Coordinates of N, CA and C in Angstrom, one line a residue:
X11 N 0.1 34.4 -35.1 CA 0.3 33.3 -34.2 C 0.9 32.1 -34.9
X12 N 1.9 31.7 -34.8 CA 2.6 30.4 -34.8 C 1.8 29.4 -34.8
X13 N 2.0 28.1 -35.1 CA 1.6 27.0 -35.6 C 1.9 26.1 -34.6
X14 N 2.8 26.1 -33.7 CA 3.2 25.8 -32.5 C 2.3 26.2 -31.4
X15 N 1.7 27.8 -30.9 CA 1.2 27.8 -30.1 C -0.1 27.5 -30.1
X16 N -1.0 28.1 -31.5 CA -1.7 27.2 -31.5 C -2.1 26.1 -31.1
X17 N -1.1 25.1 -31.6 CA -1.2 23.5 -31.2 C -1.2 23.3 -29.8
X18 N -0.8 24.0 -28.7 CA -0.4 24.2 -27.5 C -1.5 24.6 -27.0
X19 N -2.0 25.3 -27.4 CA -3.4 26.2 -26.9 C -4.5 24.9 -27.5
X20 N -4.6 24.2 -27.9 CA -5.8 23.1 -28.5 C -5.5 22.0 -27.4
X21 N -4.4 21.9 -27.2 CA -3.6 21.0 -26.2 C -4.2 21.2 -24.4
X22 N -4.2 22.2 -24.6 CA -4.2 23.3 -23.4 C -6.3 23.2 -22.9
X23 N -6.8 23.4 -24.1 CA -8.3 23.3 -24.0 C -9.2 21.8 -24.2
X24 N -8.2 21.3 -25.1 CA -9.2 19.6 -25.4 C -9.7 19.2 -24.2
X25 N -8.7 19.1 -23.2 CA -9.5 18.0 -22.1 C -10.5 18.2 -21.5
X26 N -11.2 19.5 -21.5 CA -12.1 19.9 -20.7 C -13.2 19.4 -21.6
X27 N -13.2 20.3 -23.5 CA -14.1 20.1 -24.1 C -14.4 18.2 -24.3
X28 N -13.5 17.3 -24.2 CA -13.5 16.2 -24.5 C -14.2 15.5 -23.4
X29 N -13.5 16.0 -22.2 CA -14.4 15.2 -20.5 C -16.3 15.3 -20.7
X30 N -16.4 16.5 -20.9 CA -17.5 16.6 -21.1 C -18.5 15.7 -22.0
X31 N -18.4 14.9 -22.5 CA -19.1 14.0 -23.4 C -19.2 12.4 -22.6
X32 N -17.9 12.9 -21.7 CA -18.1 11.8 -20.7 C -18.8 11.6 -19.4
X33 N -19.4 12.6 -19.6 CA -20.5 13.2 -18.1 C -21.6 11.7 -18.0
X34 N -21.9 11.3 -17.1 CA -22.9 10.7 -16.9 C -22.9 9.3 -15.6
X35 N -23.0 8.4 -15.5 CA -23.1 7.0 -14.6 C -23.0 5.8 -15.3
X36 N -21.5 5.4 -14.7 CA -20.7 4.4 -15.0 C -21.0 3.0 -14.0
X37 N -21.3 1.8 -14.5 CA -20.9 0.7 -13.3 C -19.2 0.0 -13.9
X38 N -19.2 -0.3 -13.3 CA -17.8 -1.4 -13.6 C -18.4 -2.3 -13.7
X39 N -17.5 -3.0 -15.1 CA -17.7 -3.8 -15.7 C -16.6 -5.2 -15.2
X40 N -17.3 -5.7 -14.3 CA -16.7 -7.0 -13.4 C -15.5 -7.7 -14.6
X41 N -16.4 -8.1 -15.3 CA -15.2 -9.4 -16.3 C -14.3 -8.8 -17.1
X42 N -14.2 -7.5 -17.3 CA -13.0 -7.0 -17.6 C -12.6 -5.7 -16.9
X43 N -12.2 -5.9 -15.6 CA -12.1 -5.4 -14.3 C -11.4 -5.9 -13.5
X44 N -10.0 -5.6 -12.8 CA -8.9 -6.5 -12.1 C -9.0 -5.6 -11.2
X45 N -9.4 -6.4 -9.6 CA -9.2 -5.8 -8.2 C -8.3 -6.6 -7.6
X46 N -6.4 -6.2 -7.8 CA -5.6 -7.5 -7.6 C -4.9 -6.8 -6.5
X47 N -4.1 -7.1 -5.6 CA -3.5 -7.0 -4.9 C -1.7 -7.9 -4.8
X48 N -0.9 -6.9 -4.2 CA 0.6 -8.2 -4.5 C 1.3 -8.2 -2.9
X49 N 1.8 -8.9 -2.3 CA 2.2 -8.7 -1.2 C 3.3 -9.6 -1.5
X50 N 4.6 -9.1 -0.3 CA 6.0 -9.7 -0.1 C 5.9 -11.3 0.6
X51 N 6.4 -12.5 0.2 CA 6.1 -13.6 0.8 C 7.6 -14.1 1.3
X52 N 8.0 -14.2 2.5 CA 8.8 -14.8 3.1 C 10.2 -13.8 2.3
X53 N 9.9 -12.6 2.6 CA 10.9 -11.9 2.2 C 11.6 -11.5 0.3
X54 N 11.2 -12.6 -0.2 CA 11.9 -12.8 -1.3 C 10.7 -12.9 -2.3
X55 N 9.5 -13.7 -2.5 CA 8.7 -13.3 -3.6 C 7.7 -12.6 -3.2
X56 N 6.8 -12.5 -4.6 CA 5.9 -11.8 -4.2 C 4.4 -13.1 -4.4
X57 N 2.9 -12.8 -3.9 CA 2.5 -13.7 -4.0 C 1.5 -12.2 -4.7
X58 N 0.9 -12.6 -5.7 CA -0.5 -12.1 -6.3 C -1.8 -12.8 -6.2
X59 N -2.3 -11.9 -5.8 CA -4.2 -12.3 -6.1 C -4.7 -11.0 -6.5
X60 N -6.2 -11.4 -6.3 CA -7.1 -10.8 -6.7 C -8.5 -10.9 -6.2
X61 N -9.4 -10.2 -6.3 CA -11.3 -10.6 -5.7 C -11.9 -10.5 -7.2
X62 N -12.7 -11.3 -7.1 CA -13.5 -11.7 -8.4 C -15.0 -11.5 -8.5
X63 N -15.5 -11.1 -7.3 CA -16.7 -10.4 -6.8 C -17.1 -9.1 -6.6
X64 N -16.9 -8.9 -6.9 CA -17.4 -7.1 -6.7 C -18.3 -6.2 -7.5
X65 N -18.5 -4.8 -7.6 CA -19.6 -4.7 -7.9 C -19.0 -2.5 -7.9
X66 N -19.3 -1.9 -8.6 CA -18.8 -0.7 -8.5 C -19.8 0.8 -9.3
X67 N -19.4 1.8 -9.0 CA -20.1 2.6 -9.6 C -19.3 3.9 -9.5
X68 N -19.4 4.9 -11.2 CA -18.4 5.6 -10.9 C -19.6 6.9 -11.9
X69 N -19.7 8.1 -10.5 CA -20.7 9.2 -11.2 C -19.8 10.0 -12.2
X70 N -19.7 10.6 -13.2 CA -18.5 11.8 -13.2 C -19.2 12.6 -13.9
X71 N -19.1 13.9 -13.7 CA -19.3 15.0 -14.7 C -18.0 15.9 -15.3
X72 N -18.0 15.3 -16.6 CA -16.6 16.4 -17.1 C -16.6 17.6 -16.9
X73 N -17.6 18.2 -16.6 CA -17.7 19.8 -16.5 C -17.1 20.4 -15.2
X74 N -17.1 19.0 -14.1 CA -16.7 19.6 -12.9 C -16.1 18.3 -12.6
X75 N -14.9 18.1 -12.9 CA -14.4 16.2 -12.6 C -13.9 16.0 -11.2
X76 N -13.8 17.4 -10.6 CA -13.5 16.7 -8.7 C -14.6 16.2 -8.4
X77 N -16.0 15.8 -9.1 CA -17.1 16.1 -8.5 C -17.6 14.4 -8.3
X78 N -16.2 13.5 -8.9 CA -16.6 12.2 -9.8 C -16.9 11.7 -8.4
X79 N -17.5 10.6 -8.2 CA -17.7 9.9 -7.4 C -18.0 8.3 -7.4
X80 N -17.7 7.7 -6.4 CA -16.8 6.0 -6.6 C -17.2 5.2 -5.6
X81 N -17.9 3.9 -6.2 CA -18.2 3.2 -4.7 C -18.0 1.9 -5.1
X82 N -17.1 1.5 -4.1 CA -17.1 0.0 -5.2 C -17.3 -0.8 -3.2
X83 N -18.0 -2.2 -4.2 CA -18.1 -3.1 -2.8 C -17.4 -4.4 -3.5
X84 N -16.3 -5.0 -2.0 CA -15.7 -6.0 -2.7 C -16.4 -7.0 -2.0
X85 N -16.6 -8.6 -2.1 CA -17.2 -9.7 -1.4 C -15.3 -10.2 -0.5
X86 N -15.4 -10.4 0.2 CA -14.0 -11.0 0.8 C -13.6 -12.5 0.7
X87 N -15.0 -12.9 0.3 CA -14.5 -14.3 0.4 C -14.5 -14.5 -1.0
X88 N -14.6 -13.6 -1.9 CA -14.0 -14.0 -3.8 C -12.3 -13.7 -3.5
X89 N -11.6 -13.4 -2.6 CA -10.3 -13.5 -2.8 C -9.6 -15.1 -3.4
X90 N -8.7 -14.3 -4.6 CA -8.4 -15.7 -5.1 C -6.7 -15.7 -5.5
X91 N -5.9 -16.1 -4.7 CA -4.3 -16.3 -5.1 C -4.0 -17.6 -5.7
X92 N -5.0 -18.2 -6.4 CA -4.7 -19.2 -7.2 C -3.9 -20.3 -5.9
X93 N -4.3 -20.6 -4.8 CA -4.1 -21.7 -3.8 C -4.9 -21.4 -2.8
X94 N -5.9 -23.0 -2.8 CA -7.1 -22.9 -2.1 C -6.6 -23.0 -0.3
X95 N -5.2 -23.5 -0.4 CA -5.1 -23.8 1.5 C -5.1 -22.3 1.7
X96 N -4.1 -21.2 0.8 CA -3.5 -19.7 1.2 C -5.0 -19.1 1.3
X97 N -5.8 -19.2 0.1 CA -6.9 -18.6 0.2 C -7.7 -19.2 1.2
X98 N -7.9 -20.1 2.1 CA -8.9 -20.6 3.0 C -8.3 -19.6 4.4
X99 N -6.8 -19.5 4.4 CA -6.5 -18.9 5.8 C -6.7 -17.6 5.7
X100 N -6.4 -16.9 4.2 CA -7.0 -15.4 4.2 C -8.2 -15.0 4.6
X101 N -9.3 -15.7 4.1 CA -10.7 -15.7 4.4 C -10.8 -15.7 6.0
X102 N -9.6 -16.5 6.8 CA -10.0 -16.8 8.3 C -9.3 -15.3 9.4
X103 N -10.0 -15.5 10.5 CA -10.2 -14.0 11.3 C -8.3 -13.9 11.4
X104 N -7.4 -14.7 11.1 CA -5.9 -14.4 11.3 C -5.8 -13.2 9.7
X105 N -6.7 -13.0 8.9 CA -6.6 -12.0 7.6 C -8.1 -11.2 7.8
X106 N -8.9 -11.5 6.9 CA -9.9 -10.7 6.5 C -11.2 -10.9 7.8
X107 N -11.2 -12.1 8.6 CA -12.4 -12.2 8.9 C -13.5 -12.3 8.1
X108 N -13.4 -12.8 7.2 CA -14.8 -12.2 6.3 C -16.1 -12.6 6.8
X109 N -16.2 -13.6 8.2 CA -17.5 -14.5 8.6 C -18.3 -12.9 9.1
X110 N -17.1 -12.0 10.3 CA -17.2 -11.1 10.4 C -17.8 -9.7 9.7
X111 N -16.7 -9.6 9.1 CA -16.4 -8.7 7.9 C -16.6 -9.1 6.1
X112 N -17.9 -9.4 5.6 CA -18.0 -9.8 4.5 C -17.6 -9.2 3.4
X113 N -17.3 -7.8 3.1 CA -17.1 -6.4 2.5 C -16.2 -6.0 3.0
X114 N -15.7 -5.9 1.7 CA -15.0 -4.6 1.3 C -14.6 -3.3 0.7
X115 N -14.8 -2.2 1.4 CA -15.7 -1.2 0.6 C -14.6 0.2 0.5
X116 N -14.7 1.3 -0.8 CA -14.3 1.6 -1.0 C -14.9 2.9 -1.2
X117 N -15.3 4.2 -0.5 CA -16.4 5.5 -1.5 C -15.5 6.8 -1.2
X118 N -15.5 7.0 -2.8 CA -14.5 8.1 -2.9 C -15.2 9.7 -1.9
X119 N -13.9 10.1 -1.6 CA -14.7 11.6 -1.0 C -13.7 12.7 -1.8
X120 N -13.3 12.4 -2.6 CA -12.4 13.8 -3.3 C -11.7 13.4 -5.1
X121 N -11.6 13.8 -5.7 CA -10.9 13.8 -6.9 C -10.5 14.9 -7.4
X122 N -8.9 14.9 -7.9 CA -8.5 15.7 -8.2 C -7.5 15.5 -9.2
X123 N -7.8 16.5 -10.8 CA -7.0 16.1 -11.8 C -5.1 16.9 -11.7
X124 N -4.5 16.0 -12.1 CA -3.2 16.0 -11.9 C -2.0 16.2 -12.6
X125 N -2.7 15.6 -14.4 CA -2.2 15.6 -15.4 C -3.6 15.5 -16.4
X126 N -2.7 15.7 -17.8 CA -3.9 15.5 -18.9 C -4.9 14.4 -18.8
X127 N -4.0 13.4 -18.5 CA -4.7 12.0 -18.5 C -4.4 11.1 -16.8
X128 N -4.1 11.9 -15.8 CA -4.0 11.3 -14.4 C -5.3 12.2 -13.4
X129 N -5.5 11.2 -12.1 CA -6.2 12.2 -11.3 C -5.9 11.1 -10.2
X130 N -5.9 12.0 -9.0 CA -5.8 11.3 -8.0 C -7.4 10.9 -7.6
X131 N -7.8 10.1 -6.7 CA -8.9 9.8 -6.2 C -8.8 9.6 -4.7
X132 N -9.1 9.8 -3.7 CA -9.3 9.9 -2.9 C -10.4 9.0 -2.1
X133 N -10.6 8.3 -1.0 CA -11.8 7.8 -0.1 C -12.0 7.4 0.7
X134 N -12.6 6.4 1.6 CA -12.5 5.7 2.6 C -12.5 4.3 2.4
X135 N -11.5 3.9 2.6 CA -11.5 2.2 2.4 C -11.6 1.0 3.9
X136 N -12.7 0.2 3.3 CA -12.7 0.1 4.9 C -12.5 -1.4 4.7
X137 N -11.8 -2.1 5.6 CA -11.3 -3.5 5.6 C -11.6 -4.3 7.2
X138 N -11.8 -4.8 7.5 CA -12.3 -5.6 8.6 C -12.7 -4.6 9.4
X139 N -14.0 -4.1 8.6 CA -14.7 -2.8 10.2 C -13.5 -1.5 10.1
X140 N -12.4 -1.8 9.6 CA -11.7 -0.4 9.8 C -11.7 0.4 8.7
X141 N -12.1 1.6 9.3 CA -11.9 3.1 7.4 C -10.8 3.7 7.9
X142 N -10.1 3.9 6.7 CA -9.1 4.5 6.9 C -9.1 5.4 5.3
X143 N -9.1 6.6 5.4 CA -8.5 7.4 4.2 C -7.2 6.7 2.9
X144 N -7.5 6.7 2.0 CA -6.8 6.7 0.5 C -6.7 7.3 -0.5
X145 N -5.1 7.6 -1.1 CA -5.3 8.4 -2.0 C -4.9 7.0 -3.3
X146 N -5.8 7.3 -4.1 CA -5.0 5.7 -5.5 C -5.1 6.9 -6.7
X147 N -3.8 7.2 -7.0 CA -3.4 8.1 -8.6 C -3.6 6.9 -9.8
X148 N -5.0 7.8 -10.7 CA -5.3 6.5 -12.1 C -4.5 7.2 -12.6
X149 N -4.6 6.4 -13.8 CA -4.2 6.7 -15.2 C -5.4 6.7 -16.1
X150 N -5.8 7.5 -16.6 CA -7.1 7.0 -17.8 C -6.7 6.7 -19.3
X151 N -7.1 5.7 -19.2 CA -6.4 5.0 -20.2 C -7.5 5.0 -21.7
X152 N -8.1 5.7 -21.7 CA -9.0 6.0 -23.3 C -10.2 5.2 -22.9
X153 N -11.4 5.9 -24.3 CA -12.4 5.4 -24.3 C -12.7 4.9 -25.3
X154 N -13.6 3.8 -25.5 CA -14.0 3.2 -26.7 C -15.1 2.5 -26.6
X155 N -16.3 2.5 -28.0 CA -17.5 1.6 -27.9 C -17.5 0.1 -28.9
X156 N -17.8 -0.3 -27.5 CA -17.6 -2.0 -27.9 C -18.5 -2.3 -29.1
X157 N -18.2 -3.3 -29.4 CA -19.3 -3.8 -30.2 C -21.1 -4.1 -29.7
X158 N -21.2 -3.8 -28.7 CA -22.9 -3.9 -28.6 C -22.9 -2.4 -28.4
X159 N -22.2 -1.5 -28.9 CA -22.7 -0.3 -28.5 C -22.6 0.3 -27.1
X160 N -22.3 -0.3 -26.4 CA -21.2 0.4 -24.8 C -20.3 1.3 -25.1
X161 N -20.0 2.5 -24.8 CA -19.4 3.1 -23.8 C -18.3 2.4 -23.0
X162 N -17.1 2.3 -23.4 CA -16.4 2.1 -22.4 C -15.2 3.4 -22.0
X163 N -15.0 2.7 -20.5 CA -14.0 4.0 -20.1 C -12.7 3.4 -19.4
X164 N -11.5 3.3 -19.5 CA -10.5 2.8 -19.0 C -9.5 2.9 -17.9
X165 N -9.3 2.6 -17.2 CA -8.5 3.6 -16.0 C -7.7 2.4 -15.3
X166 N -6.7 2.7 -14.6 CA -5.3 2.0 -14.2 C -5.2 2.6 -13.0
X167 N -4.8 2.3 -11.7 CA -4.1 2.4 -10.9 C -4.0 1.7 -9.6
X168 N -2.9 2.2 -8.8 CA -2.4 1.4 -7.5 C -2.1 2.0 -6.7
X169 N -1.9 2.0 -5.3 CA -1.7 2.4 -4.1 C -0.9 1.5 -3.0
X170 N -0.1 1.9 -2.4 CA 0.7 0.7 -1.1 C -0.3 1.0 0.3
X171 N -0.8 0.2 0.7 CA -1.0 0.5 1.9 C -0.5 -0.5 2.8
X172 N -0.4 -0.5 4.2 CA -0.6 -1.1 5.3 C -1.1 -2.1 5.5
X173 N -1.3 -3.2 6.0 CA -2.4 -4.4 6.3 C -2.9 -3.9 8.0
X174 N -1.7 -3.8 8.5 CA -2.1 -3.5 9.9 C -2.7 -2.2 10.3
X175 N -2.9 -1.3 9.2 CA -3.5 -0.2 9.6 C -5.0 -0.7 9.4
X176 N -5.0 -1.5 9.1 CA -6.8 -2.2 9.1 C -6.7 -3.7 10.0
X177 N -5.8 -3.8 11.0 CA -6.0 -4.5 11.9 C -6.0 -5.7 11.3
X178 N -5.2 -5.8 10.3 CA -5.0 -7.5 9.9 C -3.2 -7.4 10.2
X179 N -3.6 -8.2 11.1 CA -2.0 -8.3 11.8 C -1.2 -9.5 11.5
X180 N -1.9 -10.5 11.3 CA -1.5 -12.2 11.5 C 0.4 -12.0 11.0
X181 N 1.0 -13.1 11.4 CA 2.4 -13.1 10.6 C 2.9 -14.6 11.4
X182 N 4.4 -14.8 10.5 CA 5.0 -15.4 11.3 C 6.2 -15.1 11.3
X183 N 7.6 -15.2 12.2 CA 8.9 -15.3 11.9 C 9.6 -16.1 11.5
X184 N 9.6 -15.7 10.7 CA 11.0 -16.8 9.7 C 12.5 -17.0 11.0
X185 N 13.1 -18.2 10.2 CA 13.9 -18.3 10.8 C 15.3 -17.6 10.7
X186 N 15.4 -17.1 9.2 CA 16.4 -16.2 8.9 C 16.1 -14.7 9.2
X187 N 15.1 -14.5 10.2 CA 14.9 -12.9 10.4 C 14.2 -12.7 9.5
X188 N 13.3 -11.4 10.0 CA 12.3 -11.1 9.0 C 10.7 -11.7 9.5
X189 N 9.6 -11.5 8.8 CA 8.2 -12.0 8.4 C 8.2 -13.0 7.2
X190 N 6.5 -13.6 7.0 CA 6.4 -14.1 6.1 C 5.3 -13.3 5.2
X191 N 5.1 -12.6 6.2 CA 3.8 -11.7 5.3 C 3.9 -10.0 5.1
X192 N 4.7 -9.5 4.3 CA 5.0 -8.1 4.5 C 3.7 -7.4 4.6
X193 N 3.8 -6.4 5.9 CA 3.0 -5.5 6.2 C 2.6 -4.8 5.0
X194 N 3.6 -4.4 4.1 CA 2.9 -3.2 2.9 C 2.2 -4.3 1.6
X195 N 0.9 -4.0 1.6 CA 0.4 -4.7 -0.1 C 0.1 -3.4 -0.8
X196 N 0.1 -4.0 -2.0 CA -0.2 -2.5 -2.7 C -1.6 -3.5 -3.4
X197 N -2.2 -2.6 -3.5 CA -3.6 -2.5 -4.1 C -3.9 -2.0 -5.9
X198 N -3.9 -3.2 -6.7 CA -4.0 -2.9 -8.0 C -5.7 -2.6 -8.4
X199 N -5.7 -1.5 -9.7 CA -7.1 -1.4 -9.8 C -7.1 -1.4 -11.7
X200 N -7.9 -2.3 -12.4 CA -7.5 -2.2 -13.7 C -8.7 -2.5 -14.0
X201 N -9.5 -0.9 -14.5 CA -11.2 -1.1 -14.6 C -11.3 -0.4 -15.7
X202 N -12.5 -1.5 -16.5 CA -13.3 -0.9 -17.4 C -14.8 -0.6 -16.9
X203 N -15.2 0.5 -17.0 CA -16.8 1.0 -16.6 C -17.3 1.3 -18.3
X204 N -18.4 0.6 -17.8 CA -19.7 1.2 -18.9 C -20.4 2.6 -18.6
X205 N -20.8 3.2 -19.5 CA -22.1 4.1 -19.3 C -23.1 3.7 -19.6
X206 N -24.0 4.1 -18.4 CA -25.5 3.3 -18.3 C -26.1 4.6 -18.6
X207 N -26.1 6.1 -18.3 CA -27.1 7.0 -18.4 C -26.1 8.3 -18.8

C-alpha cells in the first residue's frame, strides 16, 4: 500500500471517529453568536441587522449526525439595524408584528452531512405565526476549549428566504421603479455552542 492511499483512507475514516467525541448537548452561546440578517434597501444598498436575544439548543450525536437536533427561539423585538426609527417600524405589524408575534422560532427536522466539514440542516422556521420549511447549509468551523474549560463548537451559515412567504409584506415604491425593501433577506447564522452534558 502506498503512502498516498493510506493518507486517503485516514482522510476517508477521521470524521466519523472524530464526530464522535462530539456527541452530547449544546446551548448557544448568545455573546459570541450572530443571528444577522441583510436585505436590499431602495434597490442599491444593503441594510444589515441582527437579534440580540435569543436563546438555542443543539442535540448531536456523532455516531448518527442526521440525528442532530436544533431549536433556537429568537425575541423579535431584540432586532437591531443600528437605527432606532428603522428598528421601531420593524418591530410594528407593517414587519414583524412582534406585539402579536413575539418569537421567532426555528426546530430542525432533518440534517444531512454533505461534505467533510458541511451539512445541510433542515426545519421549520416560523415568522409572524407562519412555518414554513428551511434548508441553511453550515460550515463547521472547528472546535476548541476556552479557557474556563468549555467545549466550544463553531459553525457558519446562511440561507435566502422570502419575507413574504411569512406574510411580511409591507413596501413602498420608489420613484425610479422598483421597492424599497427587497422581498429576498438572507438569514446569517454565526454560532458558537458550548457543551453542557
Amino acid at each position: 500500500m502506498t503512502h498516498h492511499q493510506s493518507f486517503l483512507e485516514d482522510i476517508m475514516t477521521a470524521p466519523t471517529t472524530e464526530l464522535a467525541q462530539f456527541t452530547g448537548t449544546y446551548t448557544i452561546d448568545p455573546s459570541h453568536t450572530r443571528i444577522g440578517f441583510v436585505a436590499r434597501h431602495a434597490m442599491v444598498t444593503k441594510v444589515r441587522g441582527a437579534f440580540n436575544d435569543f436563546e438555542g439548543h443543539v442535540v448531536f450525536d456523532g455516531n448518527d449526525p442526521s440525528a442532530t437536533a436544533v431549536t433556537v427561539t429568537i425575541q423579535a423585538a431584540s432586532i437591531d439595524t443600528r437605527n432606532a426609527q428603522r428598528d421601531e417600524h420593524l418591530r410594528s405589524n407593517d414587519f414583524l408584528a412582534m406585539e402579536t408575534y413575539p418569537e421567532i422560532t426555528f426546530v430542525s427536522t432533518a440534517s444531512r452531512q454533505t461534505g467533510a466539514d458541511t451539512f445541510d440542516l433542515t426545519g421549520d422556521l416560523t415568522v409572524r405565526g407562519v412555518t414554513r420549511p428551511v434548508t441553511v447549509p453550515f460550515t463547521y468551523e472547528g472546535a476548541a476549549t476556552d479557557p474556563f474549560g468549555n467545549l466550544r463548537l463553531g459553525f457558519e451559515g446562511s440561507v435566502t428566504i422570502s419575507r413574504s412567504d411569512y406574510g411580511v409584506t409591507w413596501n413602498a415604491a420608489l420613484e425610479t421603479g422598483g421597492v424599497l425593501v427587497s422581498d429576498k433577506i438572507v438569514l446569517e447564522f454565526e454560532v458558537s455552542a458550548i457543551k453542557q452534558s
